[in-house]
Coordinates of C-alpha atoms and ligand atoms in Angstrom, one line a residue:
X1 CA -12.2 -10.8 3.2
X2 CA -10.9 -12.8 6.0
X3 CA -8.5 -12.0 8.9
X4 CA -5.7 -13.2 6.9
X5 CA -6.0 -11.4 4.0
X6 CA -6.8 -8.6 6.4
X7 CA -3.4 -8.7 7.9
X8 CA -1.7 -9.7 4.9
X9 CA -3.3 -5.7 3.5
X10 CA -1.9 -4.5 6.5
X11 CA 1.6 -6.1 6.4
X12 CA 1.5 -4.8 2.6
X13 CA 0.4 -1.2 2.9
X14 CA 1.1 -0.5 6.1
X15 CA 3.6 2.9 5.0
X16 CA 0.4 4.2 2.6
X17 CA -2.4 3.0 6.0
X18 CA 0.3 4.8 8.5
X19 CA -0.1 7.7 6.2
X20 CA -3.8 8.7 6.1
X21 CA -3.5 7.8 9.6
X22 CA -1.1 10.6 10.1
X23 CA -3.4 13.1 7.7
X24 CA -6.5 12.7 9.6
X25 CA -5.1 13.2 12.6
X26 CA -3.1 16.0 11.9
X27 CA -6.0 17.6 10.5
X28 CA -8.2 16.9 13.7
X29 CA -5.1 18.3 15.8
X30 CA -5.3 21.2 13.2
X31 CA -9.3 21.8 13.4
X32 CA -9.1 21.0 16.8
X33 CA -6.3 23.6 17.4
X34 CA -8.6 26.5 15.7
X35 CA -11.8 25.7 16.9
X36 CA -12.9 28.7 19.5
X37 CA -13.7 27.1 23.0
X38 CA -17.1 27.0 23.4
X39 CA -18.6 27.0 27.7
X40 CA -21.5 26.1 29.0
X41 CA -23.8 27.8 31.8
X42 CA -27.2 26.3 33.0
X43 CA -29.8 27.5 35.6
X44 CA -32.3 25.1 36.5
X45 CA -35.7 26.4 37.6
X46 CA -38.4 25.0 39.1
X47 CA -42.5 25.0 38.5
X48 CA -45.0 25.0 41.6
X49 CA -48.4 25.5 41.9
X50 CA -48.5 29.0 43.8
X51 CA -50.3 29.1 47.4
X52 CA -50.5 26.6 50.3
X53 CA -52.7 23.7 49.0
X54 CA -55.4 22.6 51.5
X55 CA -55.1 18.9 51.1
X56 CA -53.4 16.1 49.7
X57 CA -55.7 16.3 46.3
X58 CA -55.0 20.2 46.1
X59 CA -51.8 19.1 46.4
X60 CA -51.6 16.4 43.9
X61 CA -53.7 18.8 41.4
X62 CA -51.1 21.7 41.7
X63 CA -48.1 18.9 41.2
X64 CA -50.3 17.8 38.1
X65 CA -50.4 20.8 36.6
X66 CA -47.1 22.1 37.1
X67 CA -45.8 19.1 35.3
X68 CA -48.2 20.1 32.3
X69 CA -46.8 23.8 32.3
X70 CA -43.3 22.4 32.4
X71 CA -43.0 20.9 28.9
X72 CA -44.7 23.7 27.2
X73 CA -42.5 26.4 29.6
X74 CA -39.4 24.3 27.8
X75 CA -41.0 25.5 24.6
X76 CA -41.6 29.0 25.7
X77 CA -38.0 30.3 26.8
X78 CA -36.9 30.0 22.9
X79 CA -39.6 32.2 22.1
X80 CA -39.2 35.9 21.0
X81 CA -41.5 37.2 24.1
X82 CA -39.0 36.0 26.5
X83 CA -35.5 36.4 24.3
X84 CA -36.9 39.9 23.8
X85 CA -37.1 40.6 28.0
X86 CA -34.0 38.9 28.2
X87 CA -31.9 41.3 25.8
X88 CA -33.4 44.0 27.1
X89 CA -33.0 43.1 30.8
X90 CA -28.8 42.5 29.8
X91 CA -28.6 44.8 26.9
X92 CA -27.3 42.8 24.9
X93 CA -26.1 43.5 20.9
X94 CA -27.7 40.3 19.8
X95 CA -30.9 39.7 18.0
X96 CA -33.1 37.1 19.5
X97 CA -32.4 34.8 16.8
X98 CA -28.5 35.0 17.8
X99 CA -29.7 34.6 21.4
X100 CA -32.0 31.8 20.3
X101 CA -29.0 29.8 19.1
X102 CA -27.2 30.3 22.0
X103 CA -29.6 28.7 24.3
X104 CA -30.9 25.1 24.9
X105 CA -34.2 24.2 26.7
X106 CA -34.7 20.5 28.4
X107 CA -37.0 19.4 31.0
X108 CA -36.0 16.8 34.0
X109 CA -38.3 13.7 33.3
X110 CA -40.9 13.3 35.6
X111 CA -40.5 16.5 37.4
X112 CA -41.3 20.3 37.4
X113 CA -37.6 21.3 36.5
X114 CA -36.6 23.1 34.0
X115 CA -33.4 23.4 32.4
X116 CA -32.0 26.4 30.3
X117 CA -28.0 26.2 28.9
X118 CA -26.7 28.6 27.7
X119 CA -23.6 28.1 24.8
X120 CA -21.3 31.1 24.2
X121 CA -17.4 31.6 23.7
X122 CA -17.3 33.7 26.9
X123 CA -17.6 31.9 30.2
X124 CA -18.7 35.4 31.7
X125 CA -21.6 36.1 29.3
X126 CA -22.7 32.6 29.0
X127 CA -23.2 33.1 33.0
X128 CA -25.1 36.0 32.6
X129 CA -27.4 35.4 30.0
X130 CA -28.5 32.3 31.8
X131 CA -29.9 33.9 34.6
X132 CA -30.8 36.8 32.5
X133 CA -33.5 34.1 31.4
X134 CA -33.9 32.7 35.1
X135 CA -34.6 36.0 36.0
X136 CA -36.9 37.0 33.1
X137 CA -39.0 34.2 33.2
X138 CA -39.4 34.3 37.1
X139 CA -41.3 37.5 36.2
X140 CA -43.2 36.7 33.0
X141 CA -44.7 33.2 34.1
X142 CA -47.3 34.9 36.5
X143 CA -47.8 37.8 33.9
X144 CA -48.7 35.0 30.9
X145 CA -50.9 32.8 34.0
X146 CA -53.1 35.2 35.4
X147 CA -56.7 35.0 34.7
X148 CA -57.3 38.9 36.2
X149 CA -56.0 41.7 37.9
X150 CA -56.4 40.5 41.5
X151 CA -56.3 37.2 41.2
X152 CA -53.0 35.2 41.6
X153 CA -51.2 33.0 38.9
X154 CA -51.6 28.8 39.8
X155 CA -48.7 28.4 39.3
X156 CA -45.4 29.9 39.8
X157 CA -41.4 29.7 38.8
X158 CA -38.3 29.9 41.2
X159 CA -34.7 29.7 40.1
X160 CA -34.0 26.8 42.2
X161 CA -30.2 26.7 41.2
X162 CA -28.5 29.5 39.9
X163 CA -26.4 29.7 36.6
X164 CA -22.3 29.3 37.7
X165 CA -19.1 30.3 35.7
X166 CA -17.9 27.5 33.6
X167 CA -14.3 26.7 34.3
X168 CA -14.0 24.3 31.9
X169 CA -14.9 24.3 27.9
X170 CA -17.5 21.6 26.8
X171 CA -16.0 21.9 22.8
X172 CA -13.0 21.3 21.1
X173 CA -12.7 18.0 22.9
X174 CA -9.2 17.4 21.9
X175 CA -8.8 13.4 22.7
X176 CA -12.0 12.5 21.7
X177 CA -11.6 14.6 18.4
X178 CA -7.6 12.4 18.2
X179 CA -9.3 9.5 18.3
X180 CA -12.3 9.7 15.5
X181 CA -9.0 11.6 13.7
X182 CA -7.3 8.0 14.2
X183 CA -10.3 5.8 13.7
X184 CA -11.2 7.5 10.5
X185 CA -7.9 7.4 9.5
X186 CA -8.0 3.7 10.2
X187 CA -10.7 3.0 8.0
X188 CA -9.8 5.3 5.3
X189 CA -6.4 3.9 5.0
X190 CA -7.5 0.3 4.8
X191 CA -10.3 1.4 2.3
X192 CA -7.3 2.8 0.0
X193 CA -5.4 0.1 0.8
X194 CA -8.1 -2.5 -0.1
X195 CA -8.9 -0.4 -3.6
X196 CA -5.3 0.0 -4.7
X197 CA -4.9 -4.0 -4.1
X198 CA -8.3 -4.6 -6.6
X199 CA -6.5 -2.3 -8.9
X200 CA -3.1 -3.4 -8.9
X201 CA -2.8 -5.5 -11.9
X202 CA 0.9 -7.1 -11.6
X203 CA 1.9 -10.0 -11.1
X204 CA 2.6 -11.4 -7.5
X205 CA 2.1 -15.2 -7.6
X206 CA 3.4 -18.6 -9.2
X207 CA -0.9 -18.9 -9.7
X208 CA -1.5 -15.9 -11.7
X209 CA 1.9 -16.2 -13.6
X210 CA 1.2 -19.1 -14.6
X211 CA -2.3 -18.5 -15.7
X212 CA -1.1 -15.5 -17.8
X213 CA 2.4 -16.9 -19.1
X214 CA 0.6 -20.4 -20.3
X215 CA 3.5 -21.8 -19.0
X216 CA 4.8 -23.5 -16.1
X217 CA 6.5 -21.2 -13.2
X218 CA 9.9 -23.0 -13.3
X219 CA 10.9 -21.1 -10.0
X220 CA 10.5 -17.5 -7.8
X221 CA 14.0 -16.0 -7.0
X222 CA 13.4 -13.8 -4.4
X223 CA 14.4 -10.0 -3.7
X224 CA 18.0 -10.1 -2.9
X225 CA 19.9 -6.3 -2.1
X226 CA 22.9 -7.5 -2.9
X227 CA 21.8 -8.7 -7.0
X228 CA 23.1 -5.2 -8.2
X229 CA 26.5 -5.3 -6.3
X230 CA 27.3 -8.9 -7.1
X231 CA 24.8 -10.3 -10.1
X232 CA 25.9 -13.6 -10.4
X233 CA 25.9 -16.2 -7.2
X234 CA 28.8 -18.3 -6.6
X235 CA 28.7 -22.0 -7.9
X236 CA 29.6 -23.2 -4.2
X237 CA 27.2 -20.7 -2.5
X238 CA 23.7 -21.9 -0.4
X239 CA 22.2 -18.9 -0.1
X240 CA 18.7 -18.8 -1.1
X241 CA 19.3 -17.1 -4.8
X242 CA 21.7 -20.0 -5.6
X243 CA 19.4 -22.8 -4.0
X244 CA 16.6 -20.5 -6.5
X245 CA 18.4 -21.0 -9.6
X246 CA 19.1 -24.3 -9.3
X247 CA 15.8 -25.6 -8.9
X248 CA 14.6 -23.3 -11.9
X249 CA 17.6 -25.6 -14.0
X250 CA 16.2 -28.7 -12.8
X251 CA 12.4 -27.7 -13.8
X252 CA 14.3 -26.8 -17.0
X253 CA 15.8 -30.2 -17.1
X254 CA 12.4 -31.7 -16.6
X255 CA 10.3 -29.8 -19.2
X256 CA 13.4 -30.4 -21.9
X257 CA 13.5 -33.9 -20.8
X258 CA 14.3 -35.2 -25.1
X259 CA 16.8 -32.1 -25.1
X260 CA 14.9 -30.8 -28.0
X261 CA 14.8 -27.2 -26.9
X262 CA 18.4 -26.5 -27.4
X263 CA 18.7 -22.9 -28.2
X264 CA 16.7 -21.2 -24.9
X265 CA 16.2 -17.3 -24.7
X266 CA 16.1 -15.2 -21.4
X267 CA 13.3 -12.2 -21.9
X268 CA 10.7 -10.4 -20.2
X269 CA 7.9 -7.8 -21.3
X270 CA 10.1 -4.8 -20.3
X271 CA 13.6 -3.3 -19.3
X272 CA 14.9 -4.3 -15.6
X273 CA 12.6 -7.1 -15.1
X274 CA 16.1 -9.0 -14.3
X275 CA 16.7 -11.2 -17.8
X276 CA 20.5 -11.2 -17.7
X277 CA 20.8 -11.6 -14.2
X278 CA 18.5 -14.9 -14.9
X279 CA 20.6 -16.3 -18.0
X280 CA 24.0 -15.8 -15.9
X281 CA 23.0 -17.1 -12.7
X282 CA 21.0 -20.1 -15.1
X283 CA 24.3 -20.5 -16.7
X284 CA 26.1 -21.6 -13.6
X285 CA 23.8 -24.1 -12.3
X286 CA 23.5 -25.8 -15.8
X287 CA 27.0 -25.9 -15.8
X288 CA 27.1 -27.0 -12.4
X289 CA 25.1 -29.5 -13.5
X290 CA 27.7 -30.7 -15.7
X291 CA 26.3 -29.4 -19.1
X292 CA 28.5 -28.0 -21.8
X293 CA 26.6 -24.4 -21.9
X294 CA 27.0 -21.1 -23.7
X295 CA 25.5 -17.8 -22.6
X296 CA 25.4 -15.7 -25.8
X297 CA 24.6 -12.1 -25.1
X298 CA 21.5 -11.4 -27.7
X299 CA 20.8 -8.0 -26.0
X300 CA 22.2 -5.7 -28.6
X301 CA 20.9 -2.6 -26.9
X302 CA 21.9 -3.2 -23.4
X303 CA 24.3 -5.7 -23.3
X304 CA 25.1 -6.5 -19.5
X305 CA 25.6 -10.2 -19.0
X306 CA 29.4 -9.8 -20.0
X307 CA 29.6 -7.2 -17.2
X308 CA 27.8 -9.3 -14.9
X309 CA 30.0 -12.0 -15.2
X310 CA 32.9 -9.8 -14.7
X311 CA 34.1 -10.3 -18.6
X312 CA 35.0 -7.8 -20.9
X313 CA 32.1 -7.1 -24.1
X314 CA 34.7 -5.8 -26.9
X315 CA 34.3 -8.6 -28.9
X316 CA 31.6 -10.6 -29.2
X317 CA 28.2 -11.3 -31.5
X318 CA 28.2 -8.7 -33.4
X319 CA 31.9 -8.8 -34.1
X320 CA 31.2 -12.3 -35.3
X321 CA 28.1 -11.1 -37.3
X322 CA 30.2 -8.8 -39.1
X323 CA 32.9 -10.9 -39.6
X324 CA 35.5 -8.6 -37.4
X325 CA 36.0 -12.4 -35.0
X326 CA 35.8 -15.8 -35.3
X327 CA 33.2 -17.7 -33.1
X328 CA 36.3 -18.9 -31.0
X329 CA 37.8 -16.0 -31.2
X330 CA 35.1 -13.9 -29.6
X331 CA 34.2 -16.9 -26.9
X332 CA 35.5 -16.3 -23.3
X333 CA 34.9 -18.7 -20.4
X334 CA 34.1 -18.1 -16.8
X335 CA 35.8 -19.4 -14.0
X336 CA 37.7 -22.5 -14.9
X337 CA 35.9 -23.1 -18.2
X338 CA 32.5 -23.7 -16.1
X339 CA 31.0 -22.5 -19.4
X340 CA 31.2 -20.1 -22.3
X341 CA 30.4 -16.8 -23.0
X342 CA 29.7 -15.0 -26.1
X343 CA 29.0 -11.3 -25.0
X344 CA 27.5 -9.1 -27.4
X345 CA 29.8 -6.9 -28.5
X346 CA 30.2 -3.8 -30.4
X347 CA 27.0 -2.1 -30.3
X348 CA 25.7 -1.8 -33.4
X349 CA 23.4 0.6 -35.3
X350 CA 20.7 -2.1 -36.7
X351 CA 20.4 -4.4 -34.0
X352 CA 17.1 -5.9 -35.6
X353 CA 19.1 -6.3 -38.9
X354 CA 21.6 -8.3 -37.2
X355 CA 19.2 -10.3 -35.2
X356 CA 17.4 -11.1 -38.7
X357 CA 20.5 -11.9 -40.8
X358 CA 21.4 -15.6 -42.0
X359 CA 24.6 -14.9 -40.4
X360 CA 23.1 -15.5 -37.2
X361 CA 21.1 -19.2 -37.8
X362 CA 25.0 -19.7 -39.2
X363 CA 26.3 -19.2 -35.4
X364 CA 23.9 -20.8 -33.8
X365 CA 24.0 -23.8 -36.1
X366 CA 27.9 -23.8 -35.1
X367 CA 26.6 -23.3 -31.5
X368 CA 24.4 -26.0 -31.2
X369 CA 27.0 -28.5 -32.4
X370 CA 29.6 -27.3 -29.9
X371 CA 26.6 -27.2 -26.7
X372 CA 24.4 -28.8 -24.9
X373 CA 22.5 -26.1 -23.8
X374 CA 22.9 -22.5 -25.9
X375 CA 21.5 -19.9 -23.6
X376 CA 20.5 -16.5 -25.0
X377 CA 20.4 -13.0 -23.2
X378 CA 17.9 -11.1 -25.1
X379 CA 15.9 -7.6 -24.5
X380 CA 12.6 -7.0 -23.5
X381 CA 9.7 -8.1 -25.7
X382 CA 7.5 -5.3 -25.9
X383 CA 10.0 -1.9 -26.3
X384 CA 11.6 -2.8 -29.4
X385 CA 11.0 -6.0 -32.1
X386 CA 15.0 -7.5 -31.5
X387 CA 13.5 -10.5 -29.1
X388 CA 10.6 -10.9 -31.5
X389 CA 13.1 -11.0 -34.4
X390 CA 15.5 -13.5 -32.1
X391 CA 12.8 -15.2 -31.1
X392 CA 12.2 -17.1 -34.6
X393 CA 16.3 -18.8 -34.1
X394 CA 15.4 -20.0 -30.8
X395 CA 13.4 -23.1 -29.6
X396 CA 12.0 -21.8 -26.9
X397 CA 11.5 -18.9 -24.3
X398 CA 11.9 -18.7 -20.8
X399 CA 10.1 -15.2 -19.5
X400 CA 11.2 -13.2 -16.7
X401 CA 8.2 -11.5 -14.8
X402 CA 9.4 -9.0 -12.2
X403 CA 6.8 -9.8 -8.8
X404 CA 4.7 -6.0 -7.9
X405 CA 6.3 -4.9 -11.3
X406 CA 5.1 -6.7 -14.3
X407 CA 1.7 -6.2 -15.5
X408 CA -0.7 -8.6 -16.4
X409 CA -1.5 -7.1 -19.4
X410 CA 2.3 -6.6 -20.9
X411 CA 3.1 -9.9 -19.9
X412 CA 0.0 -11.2 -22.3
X413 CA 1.0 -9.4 -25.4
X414 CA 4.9 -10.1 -24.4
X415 CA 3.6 -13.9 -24.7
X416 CA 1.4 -13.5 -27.8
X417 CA 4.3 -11.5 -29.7
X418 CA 6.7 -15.1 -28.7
X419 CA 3.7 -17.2 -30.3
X420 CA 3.5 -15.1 -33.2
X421 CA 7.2 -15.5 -33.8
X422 CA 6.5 -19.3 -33.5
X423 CA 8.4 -19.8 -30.2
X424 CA 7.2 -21.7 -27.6
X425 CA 7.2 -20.0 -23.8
X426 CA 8.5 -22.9 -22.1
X427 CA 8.5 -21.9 -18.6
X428 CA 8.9 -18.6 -16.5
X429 CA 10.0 -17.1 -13.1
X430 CA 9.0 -15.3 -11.0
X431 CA 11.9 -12.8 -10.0
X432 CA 12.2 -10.2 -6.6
X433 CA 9.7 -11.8 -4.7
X434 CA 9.8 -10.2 -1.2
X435 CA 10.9 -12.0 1.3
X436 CA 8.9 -14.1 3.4
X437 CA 9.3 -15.1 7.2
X438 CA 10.7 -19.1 6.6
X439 CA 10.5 -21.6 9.4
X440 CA 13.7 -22.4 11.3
X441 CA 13.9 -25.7 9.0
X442 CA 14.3 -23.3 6.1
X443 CA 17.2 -21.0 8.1
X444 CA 18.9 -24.4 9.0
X445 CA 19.3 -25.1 5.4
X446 CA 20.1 -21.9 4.3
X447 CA 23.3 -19.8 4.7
X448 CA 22.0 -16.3 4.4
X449 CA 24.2 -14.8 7.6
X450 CA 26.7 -12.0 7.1
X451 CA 29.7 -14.5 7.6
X452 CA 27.8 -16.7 4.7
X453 CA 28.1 -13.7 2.5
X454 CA 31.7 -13.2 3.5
X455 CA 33.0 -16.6 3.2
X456 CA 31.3 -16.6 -0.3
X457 CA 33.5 -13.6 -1.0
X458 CA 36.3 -15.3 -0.1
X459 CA 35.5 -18.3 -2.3
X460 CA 35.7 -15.9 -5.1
X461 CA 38.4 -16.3 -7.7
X462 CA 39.1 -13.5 -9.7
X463 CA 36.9 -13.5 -13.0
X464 CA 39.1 -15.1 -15.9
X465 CA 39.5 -13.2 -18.7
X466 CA 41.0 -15.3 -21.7
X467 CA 40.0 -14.5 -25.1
X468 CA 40.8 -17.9 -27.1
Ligands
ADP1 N1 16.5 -11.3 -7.5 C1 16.9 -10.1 -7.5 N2 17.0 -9.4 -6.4 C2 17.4 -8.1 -6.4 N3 17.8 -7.4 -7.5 C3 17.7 -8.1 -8.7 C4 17.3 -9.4 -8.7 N4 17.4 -9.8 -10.0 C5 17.8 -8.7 -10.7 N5 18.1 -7.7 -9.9 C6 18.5 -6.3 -10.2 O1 17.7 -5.7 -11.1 C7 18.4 -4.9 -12.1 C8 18.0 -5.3 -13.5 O2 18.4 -6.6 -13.7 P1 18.8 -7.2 -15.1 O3 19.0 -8.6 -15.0 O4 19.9 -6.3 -15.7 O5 17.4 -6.8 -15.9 P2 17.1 -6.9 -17.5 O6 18.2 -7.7 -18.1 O7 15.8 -7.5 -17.5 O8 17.1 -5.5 -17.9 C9 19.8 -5.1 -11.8 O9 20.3 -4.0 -11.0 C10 19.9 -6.4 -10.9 O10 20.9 -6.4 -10.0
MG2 MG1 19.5 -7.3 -19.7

């Protein structure tokens, strides 16, 4: 992994990293918080050779050998012999093994000092007990050395500094015990991060859409919050949808160069993947583009392009399919006769049966010979079998693959279903993208202030409503 792709991790989990980091420090506050302060109490003794040396080699052979006893010395105040003199000396309630856990032994390199700490919960005890051992082992050392009765022990022990009260606790260590909290935290957020990133199997580039769909990516539309309140861009606007839309109609234009593909349907693997807002917005900018278009609303289960466009869905396919309309009678047109709309209608109880019936290549046939460019709303491929069924009228597919949402794997079998039915996928987009940080060349060009939004509104006729 690089640094980009680090940061990019970051920038894209940063809620789920911020989380962990949260957890493990809250738990270290937590453990921290219950964890008994622990204090620390040392006496240091020291080991001489015992009587006046005569001369410098004397004196250098007692300073030898005191250095030998040392390290074993270190060994000894752990041992039963002494933890026993020591309990009994304090009476304390322990058993030496308790005691022996208590206390740690080091020696002071090079030197004849000796080092006992002492670790208990109480400041007071841990005190006592250390020069409880001072003590003890002030006495024993000449007891263990002495080779007889009268004669004295080479070497000797002195408490050369005595064991003090702590007034501080050497554990919890709260900010030290914060940090590893954080740095773990860190490292376990990035590691969930980095694992729910190889797992993630949707879509989120033109590359891998393209890859999947077999098709080219015609265009990305990116995440816009205002889609839901107001679905359909205005022909005049700049803002970036608009600007998105009509370059997915001009990559239209160029794969459809013959105007072969007349009869193109809007779908996607699943529900909410943003089909109709696609076909409606397409419609605009191939109208806009001075093409005599239709949008025909195919979704018999959830029709919403009507509603989108701000057009009542009364009458429409299914009236004509039934013969409750004429074609004409059941066409509206949006704003000024930009283009027709044929919403779905009524729904019906067999939406399959409709889409299947001879009734509907009838339409169409009328359709084509009245448009340029027939564009169909359809539902989702995978759900239910209506865009399958629709599929084998049209000339061709354009597939809607909603970025972070869609999964590789539906999108596959949504574009193996279209083959089956014999339509071409002739292109796809790529819709909600999040937005990316552009360069002030791209703002420039742009209108996507407030006051752009605004005017926009303001620009906005009323929708038309006239049932020919
Ligand atoms: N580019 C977009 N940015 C934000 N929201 C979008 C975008 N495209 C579609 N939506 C929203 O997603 C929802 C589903 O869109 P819709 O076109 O009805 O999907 P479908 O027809 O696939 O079920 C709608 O609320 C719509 O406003
Ligand atoms: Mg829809």
């Amino acid at each position: 992994m690089d640094l980009r792709s680090d940061l990019r991790l970051f920038r894209e989990f940063w809620q789920l990293i911020l989380a962990v980091i949260i957890i493990t420090t809250g738990a270290s506050a937590f453990l921290t918080w219950r964890e008994t302060p622990q204090y620390d109490s040392e006496v240091t003794m020291f080991v001489s050779a015992s009587g006046a040396p005569d001369d410098a080699a004397a004196a250098y052979q007692g300073s030898l050998l005191s250095q030998q006893r040392v390290a074993s010395y270190s060994e000894l105040v752990r041992r039963q012999h002494v933890l026993d003199g020591v309990i009994e000396r304090l009476e304390l309630n322990l058993t030496p093994e308790q005691l022996a856990s208590k206390v740690t032994t080091s020696v002071v390199a090079d030197t004849s000092l000796l080092t006992a700490t002492v670790r208990d919960a109480s400041p007071e005890l841990a005190q006592r007990i250390a020069n409880g051992i001072g003590a003890e082992f002030v006495e024993l050392v000449p007891e263990l050395e002495s080779v007889g009765e009268e004669e004295q022990a080479p070497v000797k022990v002195t408490v050369v500094s005595p064991a003090a009260l702590p007034s501080s606790p050497v554990s919890p260590r709260p900010t030290r015990n914060l940090v590893l909290g954080g740095v773990l935290g860190v490292l376990l957020g990035t590691g969930l991060a980095a694992a729910r990133r190889t797992l993630d199997t949707t879509i989120k580039t033109e590359e891998r859409l393209e890859e999947i769909s077999g098709a080219p990516v015609l265009g990305t539309v990116m995440f816009d919050a205002r889609a839901s309140a107001r679905p359909v861009v205005d022909p005049a606007s700049y803002s970036a949808r608009a600007e998105a839309y009509r370059k997915i109609c001009a990559n239209l234009h160029f794969i459809n160069v013959d105007r072969s593909r007349q009869v193109i349907m809007v779908t996607s693997p699943l529900p909410l993947e943003g089909k109709s807002t696609t076909a409606c917005n397409l419609a605009v900018s191939l109208a806009e583009a001075e093409k005599r278009v239709i949008l025909v609303g195919a979704d018999l289960r959830r029709p919403s392009a009507a509603g989108y466009l701000g057009l009542p869905g009364g009458v429409g396919l299914t009236s004509v399919l039934l013969g409750d309309a004429s074609l004409s009678q059941a066409t509206q047109y949006w704003r000024d006769q930009l283009f027709a709309v044929l919403p779905s209608g009524p729904i019906p109880p067999n939406p399959n049966a409709m889409l299947a019936s001879q009734r509907l290549s009838v339409v169409l046939q009328e359709l084509r010979h009245e448009y340029d460019i027939v564009i169909m709303d359809s539902s989702p491929v995978i759900p239910v079998a209506d865009a399958a069924t629709l599929a084998e009228s049209c000339d061709g597919a354009l597939v809607v693959v909603r970025h972070g949402k869609t999964r590789r794997e539906n999108l596959r079998s949504a574009v193996q279903t279209l083959q089956h039915a014999g339509t071409p996928v002739l292109g796809a987009v790529l819709n909600m993208a999040p937005r990316q940080r552009r360069s002030p060349y791209y703002e420039a060009y742009h209108a996507e202030t407030e006051d752009d939004v605004r005017a926009d509104h303001e620009r906005t006729p009323p929708p038309i409503t006239a049932t020919h």
